[in-house]
Coordinates of C-alpha atoms in Angstrom, one line a residue:
X391 CA 5.4 30.4 4.6
X392 CA 8.6 31.6 5.4
X393 CA 11.0 31.2 2.8
X394 CA 13.8 31.4 5.3
X395 CA 12.2 28.3 6.9
X396 CA 12.0 25.7 3.7
X397 CA 15.1 24.0 2.4
X398 CA 14.8 22.9 -1.3
X399 CA 18.0 21.6 -2.6
X400 CA 18.7 23.5 -6.0
X401 CA 18.5 20.4 -8.1
X402 CA 15.2 19.4 -6.6
X403 CA 12.4 19.7 -9.4
X404 CA 9.2 21.4 -7.7
X405 CA 6.2 22.2 -9.6
X406 CA 3.4 25.3 -9.6
X407 CA 1.3 26.1 -6.9
X408 CA 2.9 24.2 -3.9
X409 CA 2.5 25.1 0.0
X410 CA 5.0 24.5 2.0
X411 CA 5.0 24.9 5.6
X412 CA 8.0 25.8 8.3
X413 CA 11.3 23.7 8.5
X414 CA 10.4 21.5 5.5
X415 CA 13.6 20.0 3.9
X416 CA 13.4 18.9 0.0
X417 CA 16.4 16.7 -1.0
X418 CA 18.2 16.3 -4.3
X419 CA 16.7 13.8 -6.0
X420 CA 12.9 14.9 -5.2
X421 CA 10.3 15.9 -7.8
X422 CA 7.1 17.4 -6.7
X423 CA 4.4 18.3 -9.1
X424 CA 1.6 20.5 -8.3
X425 CA -0.8 22.1 -5.7
X426 CA 1.0 19.7 -3.1
X427 CA 0.4 21.2 0.3
X428 CA 3.1 20.3 2.5
X429 CA 3.3 20.8 6.4
X430 CA 5.5 22.0 9.0
X431 CA 8.7 20.1 9.8
X432 CA 8.3 17.6 6.8
X433 CA 11.1 15.9 5.4
X434 CA 11.5 14.3 1.7
X435 CA 14.4 13.0 0.7
X436 CA 15.7 9.7 -1.0
X437 CA 14.6 9.3 -4.8
X438 CA 11.0 10.1 -4.4
X439 CA 8.8 11.5 -6.8
X440 CA 5.3 12.6 -6.0
X441 CA 2.4 13.7 -8.1
X442 CA -0.2 16.4 -8.0
X443 CA -2.3 17.7 -5.2
X444 CA -1.3 15.5 -2.6
X445 CA -1.7 16.8 1.4
X446 CA 1.3 15.7 3.5
X447 CA 0.7 16.3 7.6
X448 CA 3.5 17.7 9.7
X449 CA 6.4 15.9 10.9
X450 CA 6.0 13.5 7.7
X451 CA 9.1 11.8 6.3
X452 CA 9.5 10.5 3.3
X453 CA 12.4 8.7 1.6
X454 CA 14.7 7.8 4.8
X455 CA 16.2 4.4 4.4
X456 CA 14.7 1.7 6.3
X457 CA 16.4 -0.7 8.9
X458 CA 17.0 -3.0 6.5
X459 CA 20.0 -5.1 7.2
X460 CA 21.7 -4.1 4.3
X461 CA 21.6 -0.3 5.7
X462 CA 24.4 -1.6 8.3
X463 CA 26.3 -3.7 6.1
X464 CA 27.1 -1.8 3.1
X465 CA 27.3 2.0 2.0
X466 CA 25.4 1.1 -0.9
X467 CA 22.0 1.2 0.6
X468 CA 21.8 4.9 1.6
X469 CA 18.5 6.4 0.4
X470 CA 20.5 9.2 -1.6
X471 CA 22.6 6.7 -3.4
X472 CA 20.0 4.1 -4.5
X473 CA 19.6 5.7 -8.1
X474 CA 17.8 2.2 -9.1
X475 CA 15.3 2.6 -6.5
X476 CA 12.6 5.3 -5.8
X477 CA 9.6 6.0 -4.1
X478 CA 6.7 7.1 -6.6
X479 CA 3.6 9.1 -4.9
X480 CA 0.4 9.4 -6.9
X481 CA -2.0 12.1 -6.9
X482 CA -4.8 13.4 -4.7
X483 CA -3.8 11.4 -1.4
X484 CA -3.8 12.6 2.1
X485 CA -1.2 11.7 4.6
X486 CA -1.7 12.8 7.9
X487 CA 0.8 14.1 10.8
X488 CA 3.9 11.9 11.2
X489 CA 3.3 9.7 8.5
X490 CA 6.9 7.7 7.2
X491 CA 7.1 6.2 3.7
X492 CA 10.5 4.4 3.6
X493 CA 12.9 3.9 0.4
X494 CA 12.9 0.5 -1.2
X495 CA 15.7 -2.3 -1.0
X496 CA 14.5 -3.6 -4.5
X497 CA 12.9 -1.5 -6.8
X498 CA 10.0 0.9 -5.6
X499 CA 8.0 1.9 -2.7
X500 CA 4.5 2.7 -4.4
X501 CA 1.7 4.8 -3.2
X502 CA -1.2 5.4 -5.8
X503 CA -3.6 7.6 -6.2
X504 CA -6.6 8.6 -3.6
X505 CA -5.2 7.0 -0.6
X506 CA -5.8 8.2 2.9
X507 CA -3.0 7.3 5.5
X508 CA -3.7 8.1 8.8
X509 CA -1.7 9.8 11.8
X510 CA 1.9 8.0 12.6
X511 CA 1.5 5.3 10.0
X512 CA 4.2 3.5 8.5
X513 CA 4.7 2.2 5.1
X514 CA 7.6 0.1 4.6
X515 CA 10.5 -0.3 2.0
X516 CA 9.1 -1.7 -1.1
X517 CA 5.6 -1.9 -0.3
X518 CA 2.5 -1.4 -3.0
X519 CA -0.5 0.5 -2.1
X520 CA -3.0 0.5 -4.9
X521 CA -5.6 3.2 -5.9
X522 CA -8.5 4.2 -3.2
X523 CA -6.9 2.5 -0.1
X524 CA -7.8 3.6 3.4
X525 CA -5.2 3.4 6.0
X526 CA -6.2 4.9 9.3
X527 CA -4.1 5.5 12.2
X528 CA -0.9 3.9 13.9
X529 CA -0.7 1.2 11.0
X530 CA 2.1 -0.5 10.7
X531 CA 3.7 -2.4 7.3
X532 CA 6.2 -5.3 7.0
X533 CA 8.1 -4.8 3.9
X534 CA 7.1 -5.7 0.2
X535 CA 3.5 -5.8 1.4
X536 CA 0.9 -5.3 -1.5
X537 CA -2.4 -3.5 -0.6
X538 CA -4.9 -3.9 -3.4
X539 CA -7.3 -1.3 -4.8
X540 CA -10.1 -0.4 -2.3
X541 CA -8.9 -2.2 0.7
X542 CA -10.0 -0.5 4.2
X543 CA -7.2 -0.9 7.2
X544 CA -8.5 -0.1 10.2
X545 CA -6.4 1.8 13.1
X546 CA -3.7 0.2 14.7
X547 CA -3.1 -2.8 12.1
X548 CA 0.0 -4.6 11.8
X549 CA 0.7 -6.3 8.9
X550 CA 3.4 -9.0 8.2
X551 CA 6.1 -8.6 5.7
X552 CA 5.4 -10.1 2.4
X553 CA 1.5 -10.1 2.7
X554 CA -1.3 -9.5 -0.1
X555 CA -4.1 -7.8 1.2
X556 CA -7.1 -8.6 -1.5
X557 CA -9.3 -6.0 -3.2
X558 CA -12.3 -4.3 -1.1
X559 CA -11.3 -6.3 2.0
X560 CA -11.6 -4.7 5.6
X561 CA -9.3 -5.5 8.3
X562 CA -10.5 -4.7 11.8
X563 CA -8.8 -2.4 13.9
X564 CA -5.8 -3.7 16.2
X565 CA -5.9 -6.9 13.9
X566 CA -2.4 -8.6 13.3
X567 CA -2.1 -9.9 10.0
X568 CA -0.3 -12.7 9.5
X569 CA -1.9 -14.4 6.3
X570 CA -3.0 -13.1 2.9
X571 CA -6.3 -11.5 2.8
X572 CA -9.0 -12.8 0.2
X573 CA -10.9 -9.9 -1.5
X574 CA -13.9 -8.7 -0.4
X575 CA -13.4 -10.4 3.0
X576 CA -13.6 -8.5 6.8
X577 CA -10.7 -9.8 9.1
X578 CA -10.4 -9.4 12.7
X579 CA -8.2 -10.1 15.7
X580 CA -4.4 -11.2 17.1
X581 CA -4.0 -13.2 14.9
X582 CA -6.6 -12.4 12.1
X583 CA -9.5 -14.7 11.9
X584 CA -12.4 -14.1 9.0
X585 CA -15.7 -12.3 10.3
X586 CA -17.7 -12.0 7.3
X587 CA -17.7 -10.3 3.7
X588 CA -17.2 -7.0 3.6
X589 CA -20.7 -6.0 1.7
X590 CA -20.4 -2.2 2.6
X591 CA -16.8 -2.1 0.9
X592 CA -17.6 -4.0 -2.4
X593 CA -20.7 -1.9 -2.9
X594 CA -18.9 1.3 -2.0
X595 CA -16.3 0.2 -4.9
X596 CA -19.4 -0.4 -7.2
X597 CA -19.1 -4.2 -7.5
X598 CA -22.0 -5.6 -8.8
X599 CA -24.9 -7.4 -7.1
X600 CA -23.8 -10.6 -8.8
X601 CA -20.1 -10.2 -8.0
X602 CA -20.9 -9.2 -4.7
X603 CA -22.8 -12.7 -4.0
X604 CA -20.3 -14.9 -5.6
X605 CA -17.3 -13.3 -3.4
X606 CA -19.5 -14.1 -0.3
X607 CA -20.3 -17.4 -1.2
X608 CA -16.7 -18.5 -1.7
X609 CA -15.4 -16.7 1.8
X610 CA -18.1 -18.9 3.3
X611 CA -17.4 -22.3 1.5
X612 CA -14.0 -21.6 0.6
X613 CA -14.7 -23.3 -2.7
X614 CA -15.8 -22.3 -5.9
X615 CA -16.2 -23.5 -9.3
X616 CA -14.4 -21.1 -11.6
X617 CA -16.4 -21.9 -14.7
X618 CA -19.9 -20.9 -12.9
X619 CA -18.6 -17.4 -12.0
X620 CA -19.0 -14.1 -13.6
X621 CA -15.9 -12.7 -15.5
X622 CA -15.9 -9.8 -12.6
X623 CA -15.7 -12.5 -10.1
X624 CA -12.7 -14.2 -11.8
X625 CA -10.8 -10.9 -12.8
X626 CA -10.8 -9.9 -9.3
X627 CA -9.6 -13.3 -7.9
X628 CA -7.4 -14.0 -10.9
X629 CA -5.6 -10.2 -10.1
X630 CA -5.4 -11.3 -6.4
X631 CA -3.9 -14.8 -7.0
X632 CA -1.4 -13.0 -9.5
X633 CA 0.3 -10.9 -7.2
X634 CA 0.7 -13.8 -4.8
X635 CA 3.3 -15.3 -7.6
X636 CA 7.0 -15.3 -6.3
X637 CA 6.1 -14.4 -2.7
X638 CA 6.4 -16.4 0.4
X639 CA 2.8 -17.8 0.7
X640 CA 1.9 -18.9 4.0
X641 CA -0.9 -21.2 4.8
X642 CA -4.3 -19.5 4.2
X643 CA -7.3 -21.6 5.2
X644 CA -9.5 -18.9 3.2
X645 CA -7.8 -19.2 -0.1
X646 CA -10.6 -21.4 -2.2
X647 CA -8.6 -24.4 -2.9
X648 CA -10.3 -25.4 -5.8
X649 CA -9.8 -21.7 -7.9
X650 CA -7.5 -21.6 -10.6
X651 CA -7.5 -18.7 -13.3
X652 CA -8.5 -20.1 -16.8
X653 CA -5.6 -20.0 -19.4
X654 CA -4.6 -17.1 -20.3
X655 CA -5.7 -14.9 -17.6
X656 CA -3.8 -13.3 -14.7

């Protein structure tokens, strides 16, 4: 590393043991934890917080303002001036070369822990990625997308804004996602169609055999008697449906029509 080619704003907060490549720019409102590896020609600006032990590939850009209409209409929507809005990136993530993560419009763009983001993928404003998500190369997310724990996004997948990708689901390569994705499902195609349960993904995430069987039956039959399934299954579906609350819900044939969480469950 040549210090002459690393530009860190004096007000940026930088932890210990970080490794910076050449021609790296770190903005005023950036916080970086410990032990991160940041490649060549990386720009991190906006109100961006990065945790520990992340790898950020060359040519990646974090914190730029999105192409949201507010950017054109008002000076308020500039990445460096959104003081109540920020990017939060957790720990132990891998971002391959050329990944872009945009600053939020509403409140937060969030990337959790243990996430792998493939080359030239785009995470839009106000997206939320939960832990242990896999995103392969050349994926593109619209704004306000929520990708829940353990989901696997195949290469070159495009996701419409304001959709929820359920836990432990698999989106086949090249798919165009225009509807919410039920937990544990595999979908493929343009537009997406349900293919089969994602048995491998559910086992990889240590779901019980009972839960896997129940989710597989629900996906096949599109029906569920909530009183007859295990607490594990109710919790997974309850969490998923809770994330749909307040979002623009498109018609989704694979949403079990009889599913209603018990009182007090979310």
